[in-house]
């Protein structure tokens, strides 16, 4: 199988700190790999190694088959880098920033101008092109940064937290631009602290914490494996709750929880339980206002994998905590935050999804043996 | 869209039009253009090569002129070429500071992720800052002329003096680049550089003749390369011994460049 980029067993230490403790990352051409993790997890270090800005202390990394350490110039010809902090030159205009990059890529003066104008147009910056980048708003700056990374028509683009600090509308703009690039065949490595962002853009997600990949798979696989599915029923008449509880226990063999008043929820394996439940509800003439089978949100996946609920405020993702994962008392998350939740990670530093999930959700691993392969 | 597809960067397999050496030069000049545009857009960055030397001239001229030379006219001939050298030496500080700021801001990360020579961003910054040397020399000669300073030699010698001072500045600037690359904060670059630059500039015969100084200081003034540069500038601008100081200046320039240029590139590369 060919990968647009691939990292195997990356290790990087800064003095006493181990930033990466053996990280594997890979993406097929034209896909988006989301690297998800809290601040300090090692996301940026991994990107910097893949972008030839840092040398790894161990492991290998390649882009389009070229080794980042031994053939850095070949790698640099094929990558575009968008910094965690929009790394445009504030004293230059948008146009000048892009022309500068074009000139450094050996375009002639006129070619560089044509390319810069086309990118400004594409990124809706034509009007602002003559203004100093220092006067740009946050969203415009990110767009210029993204445009600057695309001057060379790279095969692989690294987006290091491209929407951190942007309001939701600006964030959606950036997402659209990223999707357009992917549609044109560009491979994207996206690092983010926002689960919603990884879910929205990524074909596959690697969850990094403390320098190790603790889970890896498609967004769907991650949700399915880590949390299992939950069946939720809300009877129209609250008086029916006990009857529904008995019914659900009879079908699934689990005692239902009540996450909210008048709602019952019970873990299920797949959708097999849905039909009997519907049939029994009809038979007993119990009307329901809500009947749903849902996967856990990525928030739940992430917090259950890292066991770091307490850190969520510190991650500065407050504005996104209103997403479904922010609901308190969801079944199946609380009990996975025990101290021993960190155990499996140390045993398997490159912890595969199944390995990471096994200890906590045995019922789910039966279904997904090696989902990320 | 048709124009877009017509433009394929050489970076993507298009025809490479030139030799590696030419590419380094062309990339460096592109980055020098960037540095120049930045300087011209923030002219307040030029205070250290415009207002500051003028203040030094006025201050020393009227404070010390009478005491040292008996008259300000006589002292101006002695002082002005030396202040020119001092200003160029001080002007190297901001190159390191700006470089450190660029590295911290992440602008250099993008340059380093491009297929260009590692030395190009450094060379670009340095070449762009050469304009600061030109500005300070022009300001000092103009201001000196207004105060009554006259070139006592010929225009070619005067031009040679200006070029020599710039050559020395170009060599010394790499020390500033090294500190700019290595230091953690722009502020610490400034601190470290001025700590080095004060004894180098004031520990000379810039404002007083060497024989008025205590013995230990005379020793330092004599080994200090900046004294040679000041003597060479005096000789070429106002007359006097030239051969010795000019030779010393050129040798020191070659030596400083030979040490600090490779060191700067090495430190910059190690950061990657």
PDB file of N, CA and C in Angstrom, chain B residues 53-146:
ATOM      1  N   UNK B  53      23.157  58.409  15.719  1.00  0.00           N
ATOM      2  CA  UNK B  53      24.512  58.905  15.465  1.00  0.00           C
ATOM      3  C   UNK B  53      24.597  60.425  15.502  1.00  0.00           C
ATOM      4  N   UNK B  54      23.529  61.093  15.084  1.00  0.00           N
ATOM      5  CA  UNK B  54      23.519  62.557  15.140  1.00  0.00           C
ATOM      6  C   UNK B  54      23.639  63.018  16.589  1.00  0.00           C
ATOM      7  N   UNK B  55      22.885  62.338  17.463  1.00  0.00           N
ATOM      8  CA  UNK B  55      22.941  62.706  18.884  1.00  0.00           C
ATOM      9  C   UNK B  55      24.340  62.454  19.450  1.00  0.00           C
ATOM     10  N   UNK B  56      24.937  61.326  19.065  1.00  0.00           N
ATOM     11  CA  UNK B  56      26.297  61.030  19.549  1.00  0.00           C
ATOM     12  C   UNK B  56      27.280  62.115  19.100  1.00  0.00           C
ATOM     13  N   UNK B  57      27.159  62.517  17.847  1.00  0.00           N
ATOM     14  CA  UNK B  57      28.080  63.535  17.329  1.00  0.00           C
ATOM     15  C   UNK B  57      27.919  64.832  18.109  1.00  0.00           C
ATOM     16  N   UNK B  58      26.673  65.285  18.246  1.00  0.00           N
ATOM     17  CA  UNK B  58      26.428  66.550  18.948  1.00  0.00           C
ATOM     18  C   UNK B  58      26.933  66.463  20.380  1.00  0.00           C
ATOM     19  N   UNK B  59      26.608  65.364  21.040  1.00  0.00           N
ATOM     20  CA  UNK B  59      26.967  65.213  22.447  1.00  0.00           C
ATOM     21  C   UNK B  59      28.474  65.250  22.637  1.00  0.00           C
ATOM     22  N   UNK B  60      29.177  64.377  21.931  1.00  0.00           N
ATOM     23  CA  UNK B  60      30.626  64.305  22.131  1.00  0.00           C
ATOM     24  C   UNK B  60      31.312  65.579  21.648  1.00  0.00           C
ATOM     25  N   UNK B  61      30.815  66.100  20.525  1.00  0.00           N
ATOM     26  CA  UNK B  61      31.466  67.263  19.932  1.00  0.00           C
ATOM     27  C   UNK B  61      31.480  68.435  20.904  1.00  0.00           C
ATOM     28  N   UNK B  62      30.312  68.711  21.513  1.00  0.00           N
ATOM     29  CA  UNK B  62      30.250  69.900  22.357  1.00  0.00           C
ATOM     30  C   UNK B  62      30.645  69.609  23.801  1.00  0.00           C
ATOM     31  N   UNK B  63      30.574  68.351  24.223  1.00  0.00           N
ATOM     32  CA  UNK B  63      31.026  68.013  25.577  1.00  0.00           C
ATOM     33  C   UNK B  63      32.553  67.960  25.634  1.00  0.00           C
ATOM     34  N   UNK B  64      33.142  67.295  24.644  1.00  0.00           N
ATOM     35  CA  UNK B  64      34.563  66.964  24.743  1.00  0.00           C
ATOM     36  C   UNK B  64      35.434  67.733  23.765  1.00  0.00           C
ATOM     37  N   UNK B  65      34.829  68.340  22.742  1.00  0.00           N
ATOM     38  CA  UNK B  65      35.607  68.994  21.691  1.00  0.00           C
ATOM     39  C   UNK B  65      36.657  69.947  22.240  1.00  0.00           C
ATOM     40  N   UNK B  66      36.220  70.849  23.129  1.00  0.00           N
ATOM     41  CA  UNK B  66      37.141  71.833  23.680  1.00  0.00           C
ATOM     42  C   UNK B  66      38.223  71.181  24.517  1.00  0.00           C
ATOM     43  N   UNK B  67      37.855  70.223  25.331  1.00  0.00           N
ATOM     44  CA  UNK B  67      38.801  69.591  26.251  1.00  0.00           C
ATOM     45  C   UNK B  67      39.841  68.753  25.508  1.00  0.00           C
ATOM     46  N   UNK B  68      39.393  68.020  24.494  1.00  0.00           N
ATOM     47  CA  UNK B  68      40.296  67.081  23.841  1.00  0.00           C
ATOM     48  C   UNK B  68      41.135  67.758  22.759  1.00  0.00           C
ATOM     49  N   UNK B  69      40.489  68.567  21.931  1.00  0.00           N
ATOM     50  CA  UNK B  69      41.195  69.112  20.769  1.00  0.00           C
ATOM     51  C   UNK B  69      41.370  70.621  20.819  1.00  0.00           C
ATOM     52  N   UNK B  70      40.785  71.274  21.776  1.00  0.00           N
ATOM     53  CA  UNK B  70      40.904  72.723  21.853  1.00  0.00           C
ATOM     54  C   UNK B  70      39.840  73.438  21.040  1.00  0.00           C
ATOM     55  N   UNK B  71      39.334  72.801  19.983  1.00  0.00           N
ATOM     56  CA  UNK B  71      38.260  73.431  19.206  1.00  0.00           C
ATOM     57  C   UNK B  71      37.348  72.342  18.652  1.00  0.00           C
ATOM     58  N   UNK B  72      36.075  72.698  18.452  1.00  0.00           N
ATOM     59  CA  UNK B  72      35.140  71.693  17.946  1.00  0.00           C
ATOM     60  C   UNK B  72      35.440  71.355  16.491  1.00  0.00           C
ATOM     61  N   UNK B  73      35.941  72.304  15.708  1.00  0.00           N
ATOM     62  CA  UNK B  73      36.261  72.020  14.302  1.00  0.00           C
ATOM     63  C   UNK B  73      37.315  70.929  14.197  1.00  0.00           C
ATOM     64  N   UNK B  74      38.347  71.084  14.979  1.00  0.00           N
ATOM     65  CA  UNK B  74      39.428  70.106  14.972  1.00  0.00           C
ATOM     66  C   UNK B  74      38.911  68.744  15.448  1.00  0.00           C
ATOM     67  N   UNK B  75      38.090  68.789  16.521  1.00  0.00           N
ATOM     68  CA  UNK B  75      37.593  67.539  17.119  1.00  0.00           C
ATOM     69  C   UNK B  75      36.649  66.815  16.163  1.00  0.00           C
ATOM     70  N   UNK B  76      35.875  67.574  15.383  1.00  0.00           N
ATOM     71  CA  UNK B  76      34.926  66.949  14.456  1.00  0.00           C
ATOM     72  C   UNK B  76      35.662  66.051  13.459  1.00  0.00           C
ATOM     73  N   UNK B  77      36.839  66.496  12.979  1.00  0.00           N
ATOM     74  CA  UNK B  77      37.641  65.704  12.046  1.00  0.00           C
ATOM     75  C   UNK B  77      38.064  64.382  12.681  1.00  0.00           C
ATOM     76  N   UNK B  78      38.287  64.450  13.984  1.00  0.00           N
ATOM     77  CA  UNK B  78      38.723  63.268  14.722  1.00  0.00           C
ATOM     78  C   UNK B  78      37.530  62.346  15.028  1.00  0.00           C
ATOM     79  N   UNK B  79      36.408  62.982  15.377  1.00  0.00           N
ATOM     80  CA  UNK B  79      35.261  62.236  15.904  1.00  0.00           C
ATOM     81  C   UNK B  79      34.409  61.583  14.803  1.00  0.00           C
ATOM     82  N   UNK B  80      34.102  62.331  13.753  1.00  0.00           N
ATOM     83  CA  UNK B  80      33.074  61.881  12.808  1.00  0.00           C
ATOM     84  C   UNK B  80      33.373  60.518  12.168  1.00  0.00           C
ATOM     85  N   UNK B  81      34.590  60.284  11.655  1.00  0.00           N
ATOM     86  CA  UNK B  81      34.842  58.955  11.064  1.00  0.00           C
ATOM     87  C   UNK B  81      34.661  57.833  12.087  1.00  0.00           C
ATOM     88  N   UNK B  82      35.014  58.119  13.346  1.00  0.00           N
ATOM     89  CA  UNK B  82      34.895  57.088  14.378  1.00  0.00           C
ATOM     90  C   UNK B  82      33.439  56.804  14.711  1.00  0.00           C
ATOM     91  N   UNK B  83      32.635  57.871  14.760  1.00  0.00           N
ATOM     92  CA  UNK B  83      31.199  57.671  15.040  1.00  0.00           C
ATOM     93  C   UNK B  83      30.552  56.864  13.914  1.00  0.00           C
ATOM     94  N   UNK B  84      31.054  57.075  12.697  1.00  0.00           N
ATOM     95  CA  UNK B  84      30.548  56.300  11.559  1.00  0.00           C
ATOM     96  C   UNK B  84      30.752  54.801  11.812  1.00  0.00           C
ATOM     97  N   UNK B  85      31.931  54.479  12.274  1.00  0.00           N
ATOM     98  CA  UNK B  85      32.233  53.075  12.575  1.00  0.00           C
ATOM     99  C   UNK B  85      31.379  52.583  13.741  1.00  0.00           C
ATOM    100  N   UNK B  86      31.289  53.408  14.777  1.00  0.00           N
ATOM    101  CA  UNK B  86      30.489  53.012  15.942  1.00  0.00           C
ATOM    102  C   UNK B  86      29.047  52.724  15.535  1.00  0.00           C
ATOM    103  N   UNK B  87      28.484  53.582  14.698  1.00  0.00           N
ATOM    104  CA  UNK B  87      27.079  53.417  14.304  1.00  0.00           C
ATOM    105  C   UNK B  87      26.882  52.126  13.511  1.00  0.00           C
ATOM    106  N   UNK B  88      27.824  51.829  12.616  1.00  0.00           N
ATOM    107  CA  UNK B  88      27.711  50.591  11.840  1.00  0.00           C
ATOM    108  C   UNK B  88      27.809  49.380  12.774  1.00  0.00           C
ATOM    109  N   UNK B  89      28.704  49.455  13.743  1.00  0.00           N
ATOM    110  CA  UNK B  89      28.828  48.342  14.692  1.00  0.00           C
ATOM    111  C   UNK B  89      27.528  48.182  15.482  1.00  0.00           C
ATOM    112  N   UNK B  90      26.989  49.290  15.960  1.00  0.00           N
ATOM    113  CA  UNK B  90      25.717  49.217  16.691  1.00  0.00           C
ATOM    114  C   UNK B  90      24.582  48.724  15.787  1.00  0.00           C
ATOM    115  N   UNK B  91      24.644  49.100  14.503  1.00  0.00           N
ATOM    116  CA  UNK B  91      23.555  48.752  13.591  1.00  0.00           C
ATOM    117  C   UNK B  91      23.446  47.247  13.374  1.00  0.00           C
ATOM    118  N   UNK B  92      24.530  46.515  13.668  1.00  0.00           N
ATOM    119  CA  UNK B  92      24.461  45.061  13.487  1.00  0.00           C
ATOM    120  C   UNK B  92      23.499  44.420  14.499  1.00  0.00           C
ATOM    121  N   UNK B  93      23.258  45.125  15.624  1.00  0.00           N
ATOM    122  CA  UNK B  93      22.437  44.536  16.686  1.00  0.00           C
ATOM    123  C   UNK B  93      21.039  44.214  16.177  1.00  0.00           C
ATOM    124  N   UNK B  94      20.443  45.148  15.437  1.00  0.00           N
ATOM    125  CA  UNK B  94      19.035  44.967  15.076  1.00  0.00           C
ATOM    126  C   UNK B  94      18.846  43.789  14.123  1.00  0.00           C
ATOM    127  N   UNK B  95      19.892  43.427  13.363  1.00  0.00           N
ATOM    128  CA  UNK B  95      19.774  42.263  12.479  1.00  0.00           C
ATOM    129  C   UNK B  95      19.493  41.005  13.302  1.00  0.00           C
ATOM    130  N   UNK B  96      20.248  40.838  14.379  1.00  0.00           N
ATOM    131  CA  UNK B  96      20.034  39.682  15.250  1.00  0.00           C
ATOM    132  C   UNK B  96      18.665  39.719  15.906  1.00  0.00           C
ATOM    133  N   UNK B  97      18.272  40.916  16.331  1.00  0.00           N
ATOM    134  CA  UNK B  97      16.970  41.060  16.994  1.00  0.00           C
ATOM    135  C   UNK B  97      15.840  40.704  16.020  1.00  0.00           C
ATOM    136  N   UNK B  98      15.908  41.248  14.801  1.00  0.00           N
ATOM    137  CA  UNK B  98      14.861  40.974  13.807  1.00  0.00           C
ATOM    138  C   UNK B  98      14.799  39.493  13.438  1.00  0.00           C
ATOM    139  N   UNK B  99      15.971  38.902  13.316  1.00  0.00           N
ATOM    140  CA  UNK B  99      16.055  37.483  12.968  1.00  0.00           C
ATOM    141  C   UNK B  99      15.392  36.633  14.042  1.00  0.00           C
ATOM    142  N   UNK B 100      15.714  36.972  15.285  1.00  0.00           N
ATOM    143  CA  UNK B 100      15.148  36.228  16.404  1.00  0.00           C
ATOM    144  C   UNK B 100      13.623  36.375  16.417  1.00  0.00           C
ATOM    145  N   UNK B 101      13.144  37.577  16.135  1.00  0.00           N
ATOM    146  CA  UNK B 101      11.698  37.813  16.087  1.00  0.00           C
ATOM    147  C   UNK B 101      11.054  36.959  14.994  1.00  0.00           C
ATOM    148  N   UNK B 102      11.676  36.937  13.816  1.00  0.00           N
ATOM    149  CA  UNK B 102      11.146  36.143  12.700  1.00  0.00           C
ATOM    150  C   UNK B 102      11.095  34.667  13.054  1.00  0.00           C
ATOM    151  N   UNK B 103      12.146  34.179  13.697  1.00  0.00           N
ATOM    152  CA  UNK B 103      12.195  32.763  14.045  1.00  0.00           C
ATOM    153  C   UNK B 103      11.096  32.456  15.058  1.00  0.00           C
ATOM    154  N   UNK B 104      10.958  33.322  16.038  1.00  0.00           N
ATOM    155  CA  UNK B 104       9.945  33.106  17.078  1.00  0.00           C
ATOM    156  C   UNK B 104       8.535  33.137  16.504  1.00  0.00           C
ATOM    157  N   UNK B 105       8.315  34.044  15.562  1.00  0.00           N
ATOM    158  CA  UNK B 105       6.966  34.201  15.007  1.00  0.00           C
ATOM    159  C   UNK B 105       6.587  33.058  14.078  1.00  0.00           C
ATOM    160  N   UNK B 106       7.559  32.241  13.671  1.00  0.00           N
ATOM    161  CA  UNK B 106       7.225  31.126  12.792  1.00  0.00           C
ATOM    162  C   UNK B 106       7.381  31.459  11.317  1.00  0.00           C
ATOM    163  N   UNK B 107       7.768  32.694  10.996  1.00  0.00           N
ATOM    164  CA  UNK B 107       7.948  33.050   9.587  1.00  0.00           C
ATOM    165  C   UNK B 107       9.071  32.206   8.980  1.00  0.00           C
ATOM    166  N   UNK B 108      10.116  31.977   9.787  1.00  0.00           N
ATOM    167  CA  UNK B 108      11.240  31.201   9.270  1.00  0.00           C
ATOM    168  C   UNK B 108      10.907  29.721   9.117  1.00  0.00           C
ATOM    169  N   UNK B 109       9.918  29.237   9.872  1.00  0.00           N
ATOM    170  CA  UNK B 109       9.504  27.836   9.700  1.00  0.00           C
ATOM    171  C   UNK B 109       9.070  27.596   8.267  1.00  0.00           C
ATOM    172  N   UNK B 110       8.356  28.579   7.719  1.00  0.00           N
ATOM    173  CA  UNK B 110       7.912  28.405   6.344  1.00  0.00           C
ATOM    174  C   UNK B 110       9.110  28.398   5.404  1.00  0.00           C
ATOM    175  N   UNK B 111      10.050  29.316   5.626  1.00  0.00           N
ATOM    176  CA  UNK B 111      11.240  29.324   4.761  1.00  0.00           C
ATOM    177  C   UNK B 111      11.972  27.986   4.852  1.00  0.00           C
ATOM    178  N   UNK B 112      12.043  27.464   6.073  1.00  0.00           N
ATOM    179  CA  UNK B 112      12.789  26.212   6.241  1.00  0.00           C
ATOM    180  C   UNK B 112      12.054  25.016   5.660  1.00  0.00           C
ATOM    181  N   UNK B 113      10.756  25.157   5.444  1.00  0.00           N
ATOM    182  CA  UNK B 113      10.024  24.045   4.836  1.00  0.00           C
ATOM    183  C   UNK B 113      10.048  24.144   3.312  1.00  0.00           C
ATOM    184  N   UNK B 114      10.735  25.153   2.776  1.00  0.00           N
ATOM    185  CA  UNK B 114      10.850  25.301   1.318  1.00  0.00           C
ATOM    186  C   UNK B 114      12.179  24.723   0.840  1.00  0.00           C
ATOM    187  N   UNK B 115      12.209  24.281  -0.414  1.00  0.00           N
ATOM    188  CA  UNK B 115      13.458  23.696  -0.931  1.00  0.00           C
ATOM    189  C   UNK B 115      14.475  24.778  -1.303  1.00  0.00           C
ATOM    190  N   UNK B 116      14.916  25.537  -0.308  1.00  0.00           N
ATOM    191  CA  UNK B 116      15.949  26.550  -0.554  1.00  0.00           C
ATOM    192  C   UNK B 116      17.122  26.289   0.389  1.00  0.00           C
ATOM    193  N   UNK B 117      18.284  26.881   0.055  1.00  0.00           N
ATOM    194  CA  UNK B 117      19.473  26.659   0.880  1.00  0.00           C
ATOM    195  C   UNK B 117      19.236  27.196   2.285  1.00  0.00           C
ATOM    196  N   UNK B 118      19.805  26.495   3.272  1.00  0.00           N
ATOM    197  CA  UNK B 118      19.646  26.922   4.653  1.00  0.00           C
ATOM    198  C   UNK B 118      20.242  28.302   4.894  1.00  0.00           C
ATOM    199  N   UNK B 119      21.282  28.643   4.100  1.00  0.00           N
ATOM    200  CA  UNK B 119      21.931  29.933   4.334  1.00  0.00           C
ATOM    201  C   UNK B 119      21.133  31.090   3.738  1.00  0.00           C
ATOM    202  N   UNK B 120      20.184  30.798   2.825  1.00  0.00           N
ATOM    203  CA  UNK B 120      19.506  31.878   2.104  1.00  0.00           C
ATOM    204  C   UNK B 120      18.737  32.843   3.011  1.00  0.00           C
ATOM    205  N   UNK B 121      17.939  32.338   3.985  1.00  0.00           N
ATOM    206  CA  UNK B 121      17.221  33.296   4.834  1.00  0.00           C
ATOM    207  C   UNK B 121      18.172  34.179   5.655  1.00  0.00           C
ATOM    208  N   UNK B 122      19.293  33.604   6.079  1.00  0.00           N
ATOM    209  CA  UNK B 122      20.251  34.396   6.852  1.00  0.00           C
ATOM    210  C   UNK B 122      20.926  35.429   5.961  1.00  0.00           C
ATOM    211  N   UNK B 123      21.398  34.976   4.785  1.00  0.00           N
ATOM    212  CA  UNK B 123      22.030  35.897   3.846  1.00  0.00           C
ATOM    213  C   UNK B 123      21.063  37.005   3.444  1.00  0.00           C
ATOM    214  N   UNK B 124      19.799  36.638   3.240  1.00  0.00           N
ATOM    215  CA  UNK B 124      18.798  37.623   2.851  1.00  0.00           C
ATOM    216  C   UNK B 124      18.646  38.708   3.900  1.00  0.00           C
ATOM    217  N   UNK B 125      18.536  38.298   5.176  1.00  0.00           N
ATOM    218  CA  UNK B 125      18.406  39.283   6.249  1.00  0.00           C
ATOM    219  C   UNK B 125      19.610  40.205   6.280  1.00  0.00           C
ATOM    220  N   UNK B 126      20.795  39.623   6.158  1.00  0.00           N
ATOM    221  CA  UNK B 126      22.023  40.408   6.254  1.00  0.00           C
ATOM    222  C   UNK B 126      22.136  41.378   5.074  1.00  0.00           C
ATOM    223  N   UNK B 127      21.896  40.874   3.878  1.00  0.00           N
ATOM    224  CA  UNK B 127      22.007  41.741   2.698  1.00  0.00           C
ATOM    225  C   UNK B 127      20.984  42.876   2.764  1.00  0.00           C
ATOM    226  N   UNK B 128      19.764  42.545   3.221  1.00  0.00           N
ATOM    227  CA  UNK B 128      18.743  43.579   3.337  1.00  0.00           C
ATOM    228  C   UNK B 128      19.141  44.657   4.331  1.00  0.00           C
ATOM    229  N   UNK B 129      19.866  44.268   5.367  1.00  0.00           N
ATOM    230  CA  UNK B 129      20.255  45.237   6.385  1.00  0.00           C
ATOM    231  C   UNK B 129      21.460  46.078   5.971  1.00  0.00           C
ATOM    232  N   UNK B 130      22.094  45.724   4.860  1.00  0.00           N
ATOM    233  CA  UNK B 130      23.190  46.554   4.367  1.00  0.00           C
ATOM    234  C   UNK B 130      22.705  47.983   4.112  1.00  0.00           C
ATOM    235  N   UNK B 131      21.418  48.091   3.771  1.00  0.00           N
ATOM    236  CA  UNK B 131      20.878  49.420   3.486  1.00  0.00           C
ATOM    237  C   UNK B 131      20.971  50.313   4.725  1.00  0.00           C
ATOM    238  N   UNK B 132      20.921  49.678   5.908  1.00  0.00           N
ATOM    239  CA  UNK B 132      21.030  50.457   7.141  1.00  0.00           C
ATOM    240  C   UNK B 132      22.416  51.084   7.254  1.00  0.00           C
ATOM    241  N   UNK B 133      23.430  50.337   6.809  1.00  0.00           N
ATOM    242  CA  UNK B 133      24.788  50.890   6.832  1.00  0.00           C
ATOM    243  C   UNK B 133      24.875  52.099   5.898  1.00  0.00           C
ATOM    244  N   UNK B 134      24.286  51.930   4.708  1.00  0.00           N
ATOM    245  CA  UNK B 134      24.333  53.020   3.730  1.00  0.00           C
ATOM    246  C   UNK B 134      23.656  54.264   4.305  1.00  0.00           C
ATOM    247  N   UNK B 135      22.485  54.046   4.940  1.00  0.00           N
ATOM    248  CA  UNK B 135      21.756  55.179   5.511  1.00  0.00           C
ATOM    249  C   UNK B 135      22.609  55.880   6.561  1.00  0.00           C
ATOM    250  N   UNK B 136      23.237  55.124   7.435  1.00  0.00           N
ATOM    251  CA  UNK B 136      23.955  55.768   8.538  1.00  0.00           C
ATOM    252  C   UNK B 136      25.175  56.523   8.020  1.00  0.00           C
ATOM    253  N   UNK B 137      25.849  55.965   7.008  1.00  0.00           N
ATOM    254  CA  UNK B 137      27.010  56.664   6.459  1.00  0.00           C
ATOM    255  C   UNK B 137      26.574  57.965   5.778  1.00  0.00           C
ATOM    256  N   UNK B 138      25.467  57.878   5.037  1.00  0.00           N
ATOM    257  CA  UNK B 138      24.966  59.069   4.349  1.00  0.00           C
ATOM    258  C   UNK B 138      24.539  60.141   5.353  1.00  0.00           C
ATOM    259  N   UNK B 139      23.823  59.705   6.394  1.00  0.00           N
ATOM    260  CA  UNK B 139      23.365  60.673   7.404  1.00  0.00           C
ATOM    261  C   UNK B 139      24.557  61.359   8.072  1.00  0.00           C
ATOM    262  N   UNK B 140      25.568  60.579   8.424  1.00  0.00           N
ATOM    263  CA  UNK B 140      26.701  61.160   9.146  1.00  0.00           C
ATOM    264  C   UNK B 140      27.523  62.089   8.259  1.00  0.00           C
ATOM    265  N   UNK B 141      27.724  61.695   7.007  1.00  0.00           N
ATOM    266  CA  UNK B 141      28.488  62.580   6.118  1.00  0.00           C
ATOM    267  C   UNK B 141      27.713  63.876   5.869  1.00  0.00           C
ATOM    268  N   UNK B 142      26.391  63.749   5.696  1.00  0.00           N
ATOM    269  CA  UNK B 142      25.567  64.938   5.470  1.00  0.00           C
ATOM    270  C   UNK B 142      25.553  65.857   6.683  1.00  0.00           C
ATOM    271  N   UNK B 143      25.331  65.258   7.849  1.00  0.00           N
ATOM    272  CA  UNK B 143      25.265  66.053   9.072  1.00  0.00           C
ATOM    273  C   UNK B 143      26.636  66.666   9.373  1.00  0.00           C
ATOM    274  N   UNK B 144      27.679  65.857   9.170  1.00  0.00           N
ATOM    275  CA  UNK B 144      29.043  66.364   9.390  1.00  0.00           C
ATOM    276  C   UNK B 144      29.337  67.543   8.476  1.00  0.00           C
ATOM    277  N   UNK B 145      28.897  67.425   7.221  1.00  0.00           N
ATOM    278  CA  UNK B 145      29.139  68.515   6.264  1.00  0.00           C
ATOM    279  C   UNK B 145      28.489  69.804   6.765  1.00  0.00           C
ATOM    280  N   UNK B 146      27.266  69.668   7.283  1.00  0.00           N
ATOM    281  CA  UNK B 146      26.557  70.839   7.798  1.00  0.00           C
ATOM    282  C   UNK B 146      27.301  71.456   8.980  1.00  0.00           C
TER     283      UNK B 146
END
